[in-house]
Amino acid sequence: MSTSFRSLPVASLQERYRSAEWRGAIFRDILLHELTQFPEPTTLDIGCGHGFDADMDVQTVLGKASARYIGVEPDTEIPLNSLFTETHRCFFEDAAIEPHSVDLAFSCMVLEHLEHPQKFWDKLHEVLRPNGVFWGFTIDARSYFPYISLAFEKSGLKDAYLNALHGKRGEARYENYPVFYRSNSPRHVQALGKNFQSLSYINFTRVGQLDFYYPKPLQWIGRSIDRGLLLLDLPGNIFAVRAVK
Ligand SMILES: C[S@@+](CC[C@H](N)C(=O)[O-])C[C@H]1O[C@@H](n2cnc3c(N)ncnc32)[C@H](O)[C@@H]1O
């Protein structure tokens, strides 16, 4: 399995994350680097509601770097960026996108929500052109966070906990879409993306990566765990996958 990133400076991107830079800016730079290989890119933003990592400006930058910018968003309550040249208000798996038409597809914080990821990966293969590229930015299933997140979700406490910490869902924070973490590790993706010519992965980690989920007085707990993970060279919370058709 190739681990080619097309001269992407992976170590320096990981270092930027480690120095507490916002992940959205790092993901944006990965996509802008990828877009340079396509003269008139058709770009597909899967789960495009709320912008890119909840930022409309970054989404606009990505749209302006594309000749065609297709957005897919099943949550019809979310208004979409006016920059899209084509939108599909449905699950990506059901979207009527022309086969073999997309140069670069990406999803930011979407893969963790897929209950049936094989359908998603098959659809990706269908819509990408030969040598087209997919980047997925998501949560790493090898870190401890998904286990806690799933336990909170199953116990019915997740919403109440996040409401208490960060305000009502959909107002002060993302809607609490169900999570499955089934497309979120190299092992998952190798099984799902068998028909792609290459699959490569990056893990991002840092001290304080889960501060958002701890009440301030308890953030030291998460930070101590992060230090331990770094010391043992274990994967952190963010997983990025690059797939080439
Ligand atoms: C956590 S939000 C992330 C939104 C945006 N990508 C961002 O970076 O801010 C997850 C989004 O994925 C969308 N989504 C979930 N399953 C999807 C699917 N199968 N196809 C397309 N979008 C999906 C949800 O409706 C939601 O807007």
Short mmCIF file of N, CA and C in Angstrom, two decimals, residues 59-231:
data_model
loop_
_atom_site.label_atom_id
_atom_site.label_comp_id
_atom_site.label_asym_id
_atom_site.label_seq_id
_atom_site.Cartn_x
_atom_site.Cartn_y
_atom_site.Cartn_z
N GLN A 59 -14.25 27.58 3.74
CA GLN A 59 -15.02 26.95 2.66
C GLN A 59 -15.00 27.82 1.40
N THR A 60 -15.09 29.12 1.61
CA THR A 60 -15.08 30.05 0.47
C THR A 60 -13.71 30.02 -0.23
N VAL A 61 -12.63 29.95 0.53
CA VAL A 61 -11.29 29.86 -0.07
C VAL A 61 -11.19 28.61 -0.93
N LEU A 62 -11.71 27.49 -0.44
CA LEU A 62 -11.64 26.23 -1.19
C LEU A 62 -12.51 26.31 -2.44
N GLY A 63 -13.65 26.96 -2.31
CA GLY A 63 -14.54 27.13 -3.46
C GLY A 63 -13.90 28.00 -4.53
N LYS A 64 -13.23 29.05 -4.10
CA LYS A 64 -12.60 29.97 -5.08
C LYS A 64 -11.42 29.31 -5.79
N ALA A 65 -10.82 28.31 -5.15
CA ALA A 65 -9.70 27.60 -5.78
C ALA A 65 -10.18 26.50 -6.72
N SER A 66 -11.50 26.38 -6.89
CA SER A 66 -12.07 25.31 -7.72
C SER A 66 -12.81 25.91 -8.91
N ALA A 67 -12.85 25.16 -10.03
CA ALA A 67 -13.63 25.62 -11.18
C ALA A 67 -15.12 25.31 -10.95
N ARG A 68 -15.40 24.12 -10.41
CA ARG A 68 -16.76 23.74 -10.01
C ARG A 68 -16.69 23.30 -8.56
N TYR A 69 -17.69 23.71 -7.78
CA TYR A 69 -17.66 23.37 -6.35
C TYR A 69 -19.01 22.77 -5.98
N ILE A 70 -19.01 21.46 -5.76
CA ILE A 70 -20.26 20.74 -5.48
C ILE A 70 -20.37 20.52 -3.97
N GLY A 71 -21.55 20.80 -3.43
CA GLY A 71 -21.78 20.58 -2.00
C GLY A 71 -22.87 19.56 -1.77
N VAL A 72 -22.64 18.66 -0.79
CA VAL A 72 -23.66 17.68 -0.40
C VAL A 72 -23.95 17.86 1.08
N GLU A 73 -25.22 18.06 1.42
CA GLU A 73 -25.59 18.22 2.83
C GLU A 73 -27.00 17.70 3.07
N PRO A 74 -27.12 16.60 3.84
CA PRO A 74 -28.46 16.03 4.06
C PRO A 74 -29.32 16.80 5.05
N ASP A 75 -28.71 17.58 5.91
CA ASP A 75 -29.50 18.31 6.92
C ASP A 75 -30.07 19.56 6.27
N THR A 76 -31.37 19.49 5.91
CA THR A 76 -31.96 20.57 5.10
C THR A 76 -32.21 21.84 5.92
N GLU A 77 -32.00 21.77 7.22
CA GLU A 77 -32.18 22.98 8.04
C GLU A 77 -30.97 23.90 7.97
N ILE A 78 -29.86 23.39 7.45
CA ILE A 78 -28.63 24.20 7.42
C ILE A 78 -28.56 24.97 6.10
N PRO A 79 -28.53 26.30 6.14
CA PRO A 79 -28.35 27.04 4.89
C PRO A 79 -26.93 26.83 4.35
N LEU A 80 -26.78 26.80 3.02
CA LEU A 80 -25.46 26.49 2.45
C LEU A 80 -24.77 27.72 1.88
N ASN A 81 -23.47 27.66 1.83
CA ASN A 81 -22.62 28.71 1.24
C ASN A 81 -23.09 28.97 -0.21
N SER A 82 -23.26 30.25 -0.56
CA SER A 82 -23.78 30.58 -1.89
C SER A 82 -22.75 30.31 -3.00
N LEU A 83 -21.52 29.98 -2.59
CA LEU A 83 -20.45 29.74 -3.57
C LEU A 83 -20.60 28.43 -4.35
N PHE A 84 -21.40 27.50 -3.83
CA PHE A 84 -21.51 26.21 -4.50
C PHE A 84 -22.12 26.37 -5.89
N THR A 85 -21.54 25.67 -6.86
CA THR A 85 -22.10 25.71 -8.21
C THR A 85 -23.17 24.63 -8.38
N GLU A 86 -23.21 23.67 -7.46
CA GLU A 86 -24.19 22.58 -7.52
C GLU A 86 -24.35 22.05 -6.09
N THR A 87 -25.60 21.83 -5.66
CA THR A 87 -25.79 21.28 -4.31
C THR A 87 -26.74 20.09 -4.35
N HIS A 88 -26.55 19.19 -3.40
CA HIS A 88 -27.40 18.01 -3.26
C HIS A 88 -27.81 17.92 -1.80
N ARG A 89 -29.13 18.06 -1.55
CA ARG A 89 -29.62 18.05 -0.17
C ARG A 89 -30.05 16.64 0.21
N CYS A 90 -29.07 15.74 0.31
CA CYS A 90 -29.34 14.33 0.62
C CYS A 90 -28.04 13.71 1.12
N PHE A 91 -28.10 12.47 1.55
CA PHE A 91 -26.85 11.78 1.89
C PHE A 91 -26.00 11.64 0.64
N PHE A 92 -24.70 11.71 0.82
CA PHE A 92 -23.79 11.58 -0.31
C PHE A 92 -24.05 10.29 -1.08
N GLU A 93 -24.32 9.22 -0.34
CA GLU A 93 -24.53 7.90 -0.95
C GLU A 93 -25.68 7.94 -1.96
N ASP A 94 -26.63 8.90 -1.78
CA ASP A 94 -27.81 8.97 -2.66
C ASP A 94 -27.72 10.13 -3.66
N ALA A 95 -26.63 10.87 -3.66
CA ALA A 95 -26.57 12.10 -4.47
C ALA A 95 -26.39 11.78 -5.95
N ALA A 96 -27.14 12.51 -6.79
CA ALA A 96 -27.08 12.28 -8.25
C ALA A 96 -25.91 13.08 -8.83
N ILE A 97 -24.70 12.65 -8.52
CA ILE A 97 -23.49 13.32 -9.03
C ILE A 97 -22.98 12.49 -10.20
N GLU A 98 -22.57 13.19 -11.25
CA GLU A 98 -22.12 12.49 -12.46
C GLU A 98 -20.93 11.56 -12.13
N PRO A 99 -21.02 10.30 -12.51
CA PRO A 99 -19.88 9.40 -12.24
C PRO A 99 -18.61 9.89 -12.94
N HIS A 100 -17.46 9.62 -12.35
CA HIS A 100 -16.12 9.94 -12.90
C HIS A 100 -15.98 11.44 -13.21
N SER A 101 -16.56 12.31 -12.40
CA SER A 101 -16.54 13.74 -12.73
C SER A 101 -15.78 14.59 -11.72
N VAL A 102 -15.37 14.00 -10.60
CA VAL A 102 -14.80 14.82 -9.51
C VAL A 102 -13.28 14.62 -9.42
N ASP A 103 -12.54 15.75 -9.35
CA ASP A 103 -11.08 15.66 -9.19
C ASP A 103 -10.70 15.50 -7.73
N LEU A 104 -11.30 16.33 -6.88
CA LEU A 104 -10.97 16.28 -5.45
C LEU A 104 -12.26 16.25 -4.65
N ALA A 105 -12.42 15.21 -3.83
CA ALA A 105 -13.55 15.14 -2.90
C ALA A 105 -12.98 15.20 -1.50
N PHE A 106 -13.72 15.80 -0.57
CA PHE A 106 -13.26 15.78 0.82
C PHE A 106 -14.44 15.82 1.76
N SER A 107 -14.18 15.39 2.99
CA SER A 107 -15.19 15.51 4.04
C SER A 107 -14.47 15.86 5.33
N CYS A 108 -15.03 16.83 6.04
CA CYS A 108 -14.44 17.26 7.31
C CYS A 108 -15.42 16.93 8.43
N MET A 109 -15.02 16.04 9.30
CA MET A 109 -15.81 15.62 10.46
C MET A 109 -17.17 15.00 10.03
N VAL A 110 -17.07 14.11 9.05
CA VAL A 110 -18.25 13.42 8.53
C VAL A 110 -18.08 11.89 8.66
N LEU A 111 -16.88 11.38 8.40
CA LEU A 111 -16.69 9.91 8.36
C LEU A 111 -17.14 9.23 9.65
N GLU A 112 -16.98 9.91 10.77
CA GLU A 112 -17.36 9.30 12.06
C GLU A 112 -18.87 9.07 12.17
N HIS A 113 -19.65 9.73 11.28
CA HIS A 113 -21.12 9.63 11.35
C HIS A 113 -21.70 8.56 10.44
N LEU A 114 -20.85 7.82 9.74
CA LEU A 114 -21.38 6.86 8.76
C LEU A 114 -21.71 5.52 9.39
N GLU A 115 -22.98 5.18 9.33
CA GLU A 115 -23.38 3.88 9.89
C GLU A 115 -23.01 2.75 8.92
N HIS A 116 -23.12 3.05 7.62
CA HIS A 116 -22.81 2.03 6.59
C HIS A 116 -21.72 2.58 5.67
N PRO A 117 -20.49 2.59 6.13
CA PRO A 117 -19.43 3.29 5.38
C PRO A 117 -19.12 2.69 4.01
N GLN A 118 -19.40 1.39 3.81
CA GLN A 118 -19.04 0.82 2.50
C GLN A 118 -19.78 1.52 1.36
N LYS A 119 -21.05 1.88 1.61
CA LYS A 119 -21.83 2.58 0.58
C LYS A 119 -21.18 3.91 0.24
N PHE A 120 -20.69 4.59 1.26
CA PHE A 120 -20.03 5.89 1.08
C PHE A 120 -18.76 5.72 0.24
N TRP A 121 -17.95 4.71 0.58
CA TRP A 121 -16.69 4.51 -0.13
C TRP A 121 -16.93 4.04 -1.57
N ASP A 122 -17.97 3.26 -1.78
CA ASP A 122 -18.30 2.83 -3.15
C ASP A 122 -18.74 4.04 -3.98
N LYS A 123 -19.52 4.93 -3.35
CA LYS A 123 -19.98 6.13 -4.05
C LYS A 123 -18.79 7.04 -4.39
N LEU A 124 -17.86 7.13 -3.46
CA LEU A 124 -16.65 7.93 -3.73
C LEU A 124 -15.94 7.40 -4.97
N HIS A 125 -15.77 6.10 -5.01
CA HIS A 125 -15.08 5.49 -6.15
C HIS A 125 -15.84 5.78 -7.44
N GLU A 126 -17.15 5.80 -7.36
CA GLU A 126 -17.98 6.06 -8.55
C GLU A 126 -17.83 7.49 -9.05
N VAL A 127 -17.82 8.48 -8.15
CA VAL A 127 -17.86 9.88 -8.61
C VAL A 127 -16.48 10.44 -8.95
N LEU A 128 -15.41 9.84 -8.39
CA LEU A 128 -14.07 10.37 -8.68
C LEU A 128 -13.64 9.99 -10.10
N ARG A 129 -12.87 10.91 -10.72
CA ARG A 129 -12.23 10.57 -12.00
C ARG A 129 -11.08 9.61 -11.71
N PRO A 130 -10.59 8.86 -12.71
CA PRO A 130 -9.36 8.09 -12.49
C PRO A 130 -8.26 9.05 -12.01
N ASN A 131 -7.53 8.67 -11.01
CA ASN A 131 -6.50 9.51 -10.34
C ASN A 131 -7.10 10.64 -9.50
N GLY A 132 -8.41 10.69 -9.40
CA GLY A 132 -9.03 11.66 -8.49
C GLY A 132 -8.71 11.30 -7.04
N VAL A 133 -8.81 12.31 -6.17
CA VAL A 133 -8.33 12.14 -4.79
C VAL A 133 -9.45 12.45 -3.80
N PHE A 134 -9.50 11.66 -2.74
CA PHE A 134 -10.39 11.95 -1.60
C PHE A 134 -9.54 12.19 -0.36
N TRP A 135 -9.89 13.27 0.38
CA TRP A 135 -9.31 13.48 1.71
C TRP A 135 -10.45 13.44 2.73
N GLY A 136 -10.27 12.63 3.77
CA GLY A 136 -11.23 12.60 4.87
C GLY A 136 -10.53 13.04 6.15
N PHE A 137 -11.13 14.00 6.83
CA PHE A 137 -10.59 14.48 8.12
C PHE A 137 -11.60 14.10 9.19
N THR A 138 -11.17 13.37 10.19
CA THR A 138 -12.13 12.81 11.13
C THR A 138 -11.46 12.49 12.47
N ILE A 139 -12.17 11.73 13.29
CA ILE A 139 -11.65 11.31 14.59
C ILE A 139 -10.94 9.97 14.42
N ASP A 140 -9.83 9.80 15.11
CA ASP A 140 -9.08 8.55 15.00
C ASP A 140 -9.66 7.50 15.94
N ALA A 141 -10.14 6.40 15.36
CA ALA A 141 -10.77 5.34 16.18
C ALA A 141 -9.75 4.63 17.06
N ARG A 142 -8.46 4.88 16.82
CA ARG A 142 -7.45 4.23 17.68
C ARG A 142 -7.21 5.01 18.96
N SER A 143 -7.78 6.22 19.06
CA SER A 143 -7.60 7.00 20.29
C SER A 143 -8.71 6.64 21.28
N TYR A 144 -8.63 7.11 22.50
CA TYR A 144 -9.62 6.68 23.50
C TYR A 144 -10.93 7.45 23.39
N PHE A 145 -10.92 8.61 22.71
CA PHE A 145 -12.11 9.46 22.65
C PHE A 145 -13.36 8.75 22.11
N PRO A 146 -13.27 8.00 20.98
CA PRO A 146 -14.48 7.37 20.45
C PRO A 146 -15.16 6.43 21.46
N TYR A 147 -14.37 5.75 22.29
CA TYR A 147 -14.98 4.82 23.27
C TYR A 147 -15.83 5.60 24.27
N ILE A 148 -15.30 6.74 24.72
CA ILE A 148 -16.03 7.55 25.69
C ILE A 148 -17.25 8.18 25.02
N SER A 149 -17.05 8.67 23.80
CA SER A 149 -18.15 9.30 23.06
C SER A 149 -19.30 8.31 22.86
N LEU A 150 -18.97 7.07 22.44
CA LEU A 150 -20.01 6.06 22.21
C LEU A 150 -20.70 5.67 23.52
N ALA A 151 -19.93 5.57 24.61
CA ALA A 151 -20.52 5.21 25.91
C ALA A 151 -21.49 6.31 26.36
N PHE A 152 -21.10 7.58 26.15
CA PHE A 152 -21.98 8.69 26.52
C PHE A 152 -23.24 8.68 25.66
N GLU A 153 -23.04 8.39 24.37
CA GLU A 153 -24.20 8.38 23.46
C GLU A 153 -25.17 7.27 23.84
N LYS A 154 -24.62 6.07 24.13
CA LYS A 154 -25.48 4.92 24.48
C LYS A 154 -26.22 5.17 25.79
N SER A 155 -25.57 5.86 26.73
CA SER A 155 -26.20 6.09 28.04
C SER A 155 -27.23 7.22 27.97
N GLY A 156 -27.27 7.92 26.83
CA GLY A 156 -28.20 9.04 26.69
C GLY A 156 -27.73 10.31 27.38
N LEU A 157 -26.48 10.30 27.85
CA LEU A 157 -25.97 11.46 28.62
C LEU A 157 -25.23 12.48 27.75
N LYS A 158 -24.95 12.10 26.48
CA LYS A 158 -24.07 12.93 25.67
C LYS A 158 -24.61 14.34 25.49
N ASP A 159 -25.89 14.41 25.12
CA ASP A 159 -26.49 15.73 24.88
C ASP A 159 -26.49 16.59 26.13
N ALA A 160 -26.91 15.98 27.25
CA ALA A 160 -27.00 16.74 28.50
C ALA A 160 -25.62 17.24 28.90
N TYR A 161 -24.61 16.38 28.74
CA TYR A 161 -23.25 16.76 29.12
C TYR A 161 -22.75 17.92 28.26
N LEU A 162 -22.94 17.79 26.93
CA LEU A 162 -22.45 18.84 26.03
C LEU A 162 -23.27 20.13 26.18
N ASN A 163 -24.57 19.98 26.46
CA ASN A 163 -25.39 21.18 26.70
C ASN A 163 -24.87 21.95 27.91
N ALA A 164 -24.53 21.19 28.97
CA ALA A 164 -24.06 21.83 30.20
C ALA A 164 -22.71 22.51 29.95
N LEU A 165 -21.89 21.86 29.13
CA LEU A 165 -20.52 22.38 28.92
C LEU A 165 -20.47 23.52 27.90
N HIS A 166 -21.25 23.39 26.82
CA HIS A 166 -21.06 24.32 25.69
C HIS A 166 -22.35 24.95 25.15
N GLY A 167 -23.47 24.75 25.81
CA GLY A 167 -24.71 25.34 25.30
C GLY A 167 -25.45 24.38 24.42
N LYS A 168 -26.65 24.81 24.01
CA LYS A 168 -27.56 23.92 23.29
C LYS A 168 -27.01 23.53 21.93
N ARG A 169 -27.22 22.28 21.52
CA ARG A 169 -26.71 21.82 20.22
C ARG A 169 -27.35 22.63 19.08
N GLY A 170 -26.53 22.83 18.05
CA GLY A 170 -27.03 23.57 16.89
C GLY A 170 -27.02 25.07 17.11
N GLU A 171 -26.73 25.52 18.34
CA GLU A 171 -26.66 26.96 18.59
C GLU A 171 -25.21 27.32 18.92
N ALA A 172 -24.76 26.86 20.09
CA ALA A 172 -23.39 27.18 20.47
C ALA A 172 -22.40 26.11 20.01
N ARG A 173 -22.89 25.00 19.46
CA ARG A 173 -22.01 23.92 19.01
C ARG A 173 -22.71 23.13 17.91
N TYR A 174 -21.95 22.16 17.31
CA TYR A 174 -22.52 21.32 16.27
C TYR A 174 -23.75 20.58 16.78
N GLU A 175 -24.68 20.28 15.87
CA GLU A 175 -25.73 19.33 16.20
C GLU A 175 -25.04 18.02 16.60
N ASN A 176 -25.73 17.27 17.46
CA ASN A 176 -25.14 16.04 17.94
C ASN A 176 -25.53 14.86 17.06
N TYR A 177 -24.97 14.81 15.83
CA TYR A 177 -25.31 13.71 14.93
C TYR A 177 -24.79 12.40 15.53
N PRO A 178 -25.52 11.29 15.32
CA PRO A 178 -25.03 10.00 15.86
C PRO A 178 -23.64 9.65 15.31
N VAL A 179 -22.86 8.98 16.12
CA VAL A 179 -21.50 8.61 15.69
C VAL A 179 -21.35 7.09 15.68
N PHE A 180 -20.47 6.61 14.79
CA PHE A 180 -20.25 5.17 14.65
C PHE A 180 -18.75 4.82 14.61
N TYR A 181 -17.91 5.73 14.10
CA TYR A 181 -16.45 5.51 14.03
C TYR A 181 -16.12 4.22 13.28
N ARG A 182 -16.73 4.03 12.11
CA ARG A 182 -16.51 2.79 11.35
C ARG A 182 -15.65 3.00 10.11
N SER A 183 -15.18 4.25 9.95
CA SER A 183 -14.37 4.57 8.78
C SER A 183 -13.19 5.41 9.27
N ASN A 184 -12.64 5.02 10.43
CA ASN A 184 -11.83 5.94 11.22
C ASN A 184 -10.48 5.41 11.68
N SER A 185 -9.96 4.44 10.94
CA SER A 185 -8.61 3.95 11.26
C SER A 185 -8.04 3.36 9.98
N PRO A 186 -6.72 3.18 9.91
CA PRO A 186 -6.14 2.54 8.72
C PRO A 186 -6.77 1.17 8.45
N ARG A 187 -7.05 0.43 9.51
CA ARG A 187 -7.63 -0.92 9.33
C ARG A 187 -9.01 -0.82 8.67
N HIS A 188 -9.85 0.10 9.18
CA HIS A 188 -11.18 0.28 8.57
C HIS A 188 -11.05 0.63 7.09
N VAL A 189 -10.21 1.63 6.83
CA VAL A 189 -10.16 2.20 5.48
C VAL A 189 -9.56 1.20 4.48
N GLN A 190 -8.59 0.41 4.96
CA GLN A 190 -8.01 -0.59 4.05
C GLN A 190 -9.07 -1.58 3.59
N ALA A 191 -10.01 -1.90 4.47
CA ALA A 191 -11.09 -2.82 4.09
C ALA A 191 -12.11 -2.12 3.20
N LEU A 192 -12.39 -0.85 3.48
CA LEU A 192 -13.45 -0.14 2.76
C LEU A 192 -13.00 0.35 1.38
N GLY A 193 -11.70 0.68 1.28
CA GLY A 193 -11.21 1.34 0.06
C GLY A 193 -10.35 0.43 -0.78
N LYS A 194 -10.69 -0.86 -0.79
CA LYS A 194 -9.87 -1.86 -1.51
C LYS A 194 -9.66 -1.52 -2.98
N ASN A 195 -10.68 -0.87 -3.60
CA ASN A 195 -10.58 -0.61 -5.04
C ASN A 195 -9.85 0.69 -5.37
N PHE A 196 -9.29 1.38 -4.36
CA PHE A 196 -8.51 2.59 -4.64
C PHE A 196 -7.05 2.20 -4.90
N GLN A 197 -6.36 2.99 -5.74
CA GLN A 197 -4.98 2.61 -6.07
C GLN A 197 -4.03 2.91 -4.93
N SER A 198 -4.32 3.92 -4.08
CA SER A 198 -3.48 4.12 -2.91
C SER A 198 -4.27 4.72 -1.76
N LEU A 199 -3.87 4.35 -0.55
CA LEU A 199 -4.50 4.86 0.67
C LEU A 199 -3.36 5.27 1.61
N SER A 200 -3.41 6.49 2.10
CA SER A 200 -2.36 6.98 3.01
C SER A 200 -3.02 7.68 4.18
N TYR A 201 -2.33 7.71 5.31
CA TYR A 201 -2.94 8.20 6.55
C TYR A 201 -2.02 9.14 7.29
N ILE A 202 -2.64 10.10 7.98
CA ILE A 202 -1.87 10.96 8.90
C ILE A 202 -2.63 10.97 10.23
N ASN A 203 -1.88 10.87 11.32
CA ASN A 203 -2.50 11.08 12.63
C ASN A 203 -1.97 12.40 13.19
N PHE A 204 -2.89 13.15 13.78
CA PHE A 204 -2.51 14.41 14.43
C PHE A 204 -2.76 14.29 15.93
N THR A 205 -1.80 14.73 16.72
CA THR A 205 -1.95 14.64 18.16
C THR A 205 -1.30 15.84 18.83
N ARG A 206 -1.75 16.16 20.03
CA ARG A 206 -1.10 17.22 20.82
C ARG A 206 -1.63 17.18 22.25
N VAL A 207 -0.93 17.86 23.12
CA VAL A 207 -1.39 18.00 24.50
C VAL A 207 -2.54 19.00 24.51
N GLY A 208 -3.67 18.59 25.07
CA GLY A 208 -4.84 19.49 25.14
C GLY A 208 -5.80 19.27 23.98
N GLN A 209 -5.61 18.18 23.21
CA GLN A 209 -6.44 17.96 22.01
C GLN A 209 -7.92 17.77 22.35
N LEU A 210 -8.21 17.35 23.60
CA LEU A 210 -9.62 17.11 23.96
C LEU A 210 -10.11 18.09 25.03
N ASP A 211 -9.44 19.22 25.15
CA ASP A 211 -9.85 20.23 26.15
C ASP A 211 -11.33 20.58 26.02
N PHE A 212 -11.81 20.63 24.78
CA PHE A 212 -13.21 21.01 24.51
C PHE A 212 -14.19 20.13 25.30
N TYR A 213 -13.80 18.88 25.53
CA TYR A 213 -14.73 17.91 26.15
C TYR A 213 -14.57 17.79 27.66
N TYR A 214 -13.60 18.51 28.22
CA TYR A 214 -13.41 18.47 29.67
C TYR A 214 -13.84 19.80 30.28
N PRO A 215 -14.49 19.79 31.45
CA PRO A 215 -14.69 21.06 32.15
C PRO A 215 -13.31 21.63 32.52
N LYS A 216 -13.17 22.93 32.48
CA LYS A 216 -11.85 23.57 32.68
C LYS A 216 -11.05 23.00 33.86
N PRO A 217 -11.68 22.85 35.06
CA PRO A 217 -10.89 22.37 36.19
C PRO A 217 -10.37 20.93 36.01
N LEU A 218 -10.95 20.21 35.02
CA LEU A 218 -10.52 18.81 34.83
C LEU A 218 -9.66 18.61 33.58
N GLN A 219 -9.35 19.72 32.92
CA GLN A 219 -8.59 19.56 31.67
C GLN A 219 -7.21 18.94 31.90
N TRP A 220 -6.70 19.07 33.12
CA TRP A 220 -5.39 18.49 33.42
C TRP A 220 -5.41 16.96 33.22
N ILE A 221 -6.58 16.36 33.41
CA ILE A 221 -6.67 14.89 33.25
C ILE A 221 -6.40 14.52 31.79
N GLY A 222 -7.15 15.20 30.90
CA GLY A 222 -6.97 14.94 29.47
C GLY A 222 -5.54 15.24 29.03
N ARG A 223 -5.01 16.32 29.55
CA ARG A 223 -3.65 16.72 29.16
C ARG A 223 -2.61 15.71 29.64
N SER A 224 -2.84 15.13 30.82
CA SER A 224 -1.89 14.12 31.32
C SER A 224 -1.96 12.88 30.43
N ILE A 225 -3.19 12.52 30.03
CA ILE A 225 -3.32 11.35 29.13
C ILE A 225 -2.59 11.65 27.81
N ASP A 226 -2.80 12.87 27.29
CA ASP A 226 -2.13 13.24 26.02
C ASP A 226 -0.61 13.13 26.12
N ARG A 227 -0.07 13.59 27.25
CA ARG A 227 1.39 13.50 27.43
C ARG A 227 1.84 12.05 27.40
N GLY A 228 1.05 11.18 28.06
CA GLY A 228 1.36 9.75 28.07
C GLY A 228 1.34 9.17 26.66
N LEU A 229 0.30 9.57 25.88
CA LEU A 229 0.17 9.05 24.51
C LEU A 229 1.37 9.47 23.66
N LEU A 230 1.77 10.73 23.83
CA LEU A 230 2.91 11.24 23.06
C LEU A 230 4.18 10.48 23.43
N LEU A 231 4.35 10.28 24.73
CA LEU A 231 5.53 9.58 25.24
C LEU A 231 5.61 8.16 24.66
#
